[in-house]
Every structure is written in C-alpha cells, then in structure tokens.
Short mmCIF file of C-alpha atoms in Angstrom, two decimals:
data_model
loop_
_atom_site.label_atom_id
_atom_site.label_comp_id
_atom_site.label_asym_id
_atom_site.label_seq_id
_atom_site.Cartn_x
_atom_site.Cartn_y
_atom_site.Cartn_z
CA MET E 16 90.57 80.79 103.28
CA ASP E 17 92.68 79.77 106.36
CA ASP E 18 94.94 76.93 107.55
CA GLN E 19 93.26 76.16 110.92
CA PRO E 20 90.48 73.77 111.13
CA ASP E 21 88.61 76.49 113.33
CA GLY E 22 89.18 79.13 111.11
CA PRO E 23 89.70 82.94 112.02
CA THR E 24 87.56 84.40 115.01
CA GLY E 25 85.79 87.71 114.38
CA ALA E 26 88.44 89.38 116.63
CA ASP E 27 91.00 88.17 114.14
CA LEU E 28 89.63 90.03 111.24
CA ALA E 29 88.70 93.16 113.35
CA ILE E 30 92.39 93.30 114.54
CA MET E 31 93.76 92.68 111.07
CA ALA E 32 92.03 95.94 110.07
CA ALA E 33 94.47 97.71 112.22
CA ALA E 34 97.21 96.02 110.71
CA LEU E 35 96.12 96.92 107.47
CA ALA E 36 95.60 100.48 108.33
CA GLU E 37 99.31 100.57 109.39
CA ALA E 38 100.10 98.97 105.76
CA GLU E 39 98.21 101.53 104.22
CA ARG E 40 99.98 104.48 106.04
CA GLY E 41 103.17 102.75 105.00
CA ALA E 42 102.10 102.82 101.39
CA ALA E 43 101.13 106.39 101.86
CA GLU E 44 104.65 107.30 102.98
CA GLY E 45 106.36 105.62 100.01
CA GLY E 46 107.36 102.53 102.02
CA VAL E 47 106.47 98.75 101.64
CA PRO E 48 103.04 98.36 102.71
CA ILE E 49 103.26 95.79 105.38
CA GLY E 50 101.53 96.24 108.69
CA ALA E 51 101.17 94.50 111.95
CA ALA E 52 99.74 94.39 115.37
CA LEU E 53 100.73 92.89 118.72
CA VAL E 54 97.73 91.54 120.93
CA GLU E 55 97.69 90.48 124.28
CA ASP E 56 94.60 89.15 126.18
CA GLY E 57 92.52 90.82 123.34
CA ALA E 58 93.96 94.23 123.70
CA VAL E 59 96.24 95.75 121.16
CA VAL E 60 99.26 96.48 122.64
CA ALA E 61 101.23 98.05 119.74
CA THR E 62 101.20 98.37 116.14
CA GLY E 63 103.83 99.14 113.51
CA ARG E 64 104.46 99.08 109.80
CA ASN E 65 107.57 98.44 107.40
CA ARG E 66 109.72 101.42 107.54
CA ARG E 67 112.71 100.42 105.61
CA VAL E 68 112.42 103.09 103.01
CA GLN E 69 111.25 105.84 105.51
CA GLN E 70 114.13 105.12 107.88
CA GLY E 71 116.71 103.75 105.77
CA ASP E 72 116.73 100.73 108.30
CA PRO E 73 117.29 97.25 106.59
CA ILE E 74 115.55 95.54 109.70
CA ALA E 75 112.61 97.92 110.04
CA HIS E 76 110.11 95.15 108.82
CA GLY E 77 106.43 95.77 109.74
CA GLU E 78 106.58 93.13 112.55
CA MET E 79 109.85 94.16 113.89
CA ASP E 80 108.68 97.87 113.97
CA CYS E 81 105.40 96.61 115.86
CA LEU E 82 107.44 94.68 118.54
CA ARG E 83 109.85 97.60 118.94
CA ALA E 84 106.72 99.86 119.40
CA ALA E 85 105.56 97.31 122.04
CA GLY E 86 108.61 97.96 124.13
CA ARG E 87 110.51 95.77 126.74
CA ARG E 88 108.07 92.87 127.90
CA ARG E 89 108.52 90.29 130.54
CA GLY E 90 106.91 87.73 128.33
CA TYR E 91 104.85 87.12 124.90
CA ARG E 92 103.06 83.79 125.97
CA ARG E 93 99.60 85.68 126.05
CA THR E 94 100.01 87.32 122.70
CA THR E 95 98.91 87.15 119.07
CA LEU E 96 100.84 88.89 116.22
CA TYR E 97 99.05 89.97 113.41
CA THR E 98 100.77 90.81 109.99
CA THR E 99 99.39 91.68 106.58
CA LEU E 100 101.92 89.44 104.91
CA SER E 101 103.41 85.93 105.54
CA PRO E 102 106.76 86.51 107.71
CA CYS E 103 110.25 86.60 106.42
CA MET E 104 112.74 84.52 107.96
CA MET E 105 114.03 87.34 110.27
CA CYS E 106 110.74 88.13 111.65
CA ALA E 107 109.66 84.52 111.76
CA GLY E 108 113.12 83.94 113.95
CA THR E 109 111.97 86.73 116.21
CA ILE E 110 108.61 85.20 116.79
CA VAL E 111 110.02 82.01 117.65
CA GLN E 112 112.85 83.63 119.70
CA PHE E 113 110.24 85.64 121.87
CA GLY E 114 107.98 82.73 122.26
CA ILE E 115 105.07 84.38 120.47
CA PRO E 116 102.56 81.36 120.29
CA ARG E 117 100.16 82.42 117.35
CA VAL E 118 100.39 84.54 114.40
CA VAL E 119 97.47 85.57 112.13
CA VAL E 120 98.60 86.27 108.59
CA GLY E 121 96.42 88.45 106.21
CA GLU E 122 97.65 86.81 102.91
CA ASN E 123 100.28 84.64 101.72
CA ALA E 124 99.60 84.60 98.05
CA THR E 125 102.09 87.34 97.21
CA PHE E 126 104.88 85.91 99.44
CA GLY E 127 104.97 82.68 100.85
CA GLY E 128 107.19 83.40 103.85
CA ASN E 129 108.02 81.11 106.62
CA GLU E 130 104.64 79.76 107.85
CA GLU E 131 106.10 75.92 107.89
CA PHE E 132 109.16 77.23 109.92
CA LEU E 133 106.64 78.69 112.49
CA ARG E 134 104.61 75.69 112.76
CA SER E 135 107.48 73.23 113.14
CA ARG E 136 108.50 75.49 116.37
CA GLY E 137 104.87 75.04 117.80
CA VAL E 138 103.31 78.38 116.83
CA GLU E 139 99.94 78.40 115.33
CA VAL E 140 99.48 80.02 112.16
CA VAL E 141 96.14 81.39 110.68
CA VAL E 142 96.01 82.61 107.29
CA LEU E 143 93.21 84.74 106.33
CA GLY E 144 93.49 85.21 102.61
CA ASP E 145 92.59 88.70 103.04
CA ARG E 146 91.97 90.35 99.72
CA ARG E 147 92.70 93.87 100.88
CA CYS E 148 96.08 92.92 102.04
CA GLU E 149 96.68 90.96 98.91
CA ALA E 150 95.43 93.77 96.49
CA LEU E 151 97.73 96.34 98.42
CA MET E 152 100.80 94.05 98.16
CA ARG E 153 100.16 93.44 94.49
CA ARG E 154 99.76 96.82 93.59
CA PHE E 155 103.13 97.86 95.39
CA GLN E 156 104.69 94.97 93.73
CA ALA E 157 103.72 96.06 90.54
CA GLU E 158 104.55 99.89 90.89
CA ARG E 159 107.86 99.52 93.00
CA PRO E 160 109.46 96.07 92.00
CA GLU E 161 112.93 97.27 92.91
CA VAL E 162 112.16 98.31 96.28
CA TRP E 163 110.26 95.09 96.75
CA ASN E 164 113.33 92.89 95.55
CA GLU E 165 115.49 94.95 98.01
CA ASP E 166 113.01 94.31 100.75
CA ILE E 167 113.17 90.34 100.27
CA MET E 168 116.79 90.37 99.21
CA GLU E 169 116.26 89.21 95.53
#
C-alpha cells in the first residue's frame, strides 16, 4: 500500500481526504482531477487543485495551485505536501526547490510521476495507493484523454 516501512499515519489518511475533495471540485469544474493540501505542524495551511483547463494556465497543476494559495512563506521545512497523484517533474522540482521534506501521494498507478527524483533529493515519499484517487483519475483519463495527454505533454 505504501513505500515507507512505517506506512501512512491516520492523519495522512484524513488529510488526503482534503486533497481528494479538491480533486473532485476540479473534476466538477471540467478540469483535471488532481488535488493537493499543504500541512504545517499538523494543520492544513492551504489546498488547491489542477486549474489548467479552468484558468487556461499551463502551470496551474494541483500542487502549484496549493502552494500559490499558501502564499509567501519564510520556509517549508515543517511542511508535508499531500497530492492525489504522483507529482510531475515541474511539481517535483518545486517541492525540491522549496525544501518540502515530505510528500504523501494518493496514488501512482495512473501516472508514475517523479518519486525517485524526490527521494534522490532527500524527500520522504509515502504512497497511499488510495483507490478513490485512482478511480477518479481513471475515469477522467477514459472520458477526456485529450485533456490528460495535454496535461502530461504527450
């Protein structure tokens, strides 16, 4: 279910629900169903969702939208970023650039992302294998393959 020996915490599962709610909002708006939540010291600081379609913004991925919603910060060393889907290279690079030490991924079955890149830079990555996240993405990929391919640049 996860890539860490200790596995996800109860808090990880609860906070992923906030990211999943964002992904569902994005789907309802006609966008790519990827949601994210930024947590610091156990409290949700911000949430976001992929808004590429809604805003016509090619870099408005879920993680980027979440970080934008968090606003300017002095640092990210005490944060965890939750995302319903394994991060793309752009989002993974931002995670490394900002020094976010931990990422919790809802699922990586529909998109492998850049987990090894993150780990190679010292980021702890936990994969939940959340079936709800996977089902939402599989449905989107089947219904709107052209938008999904645009999102991942294929």
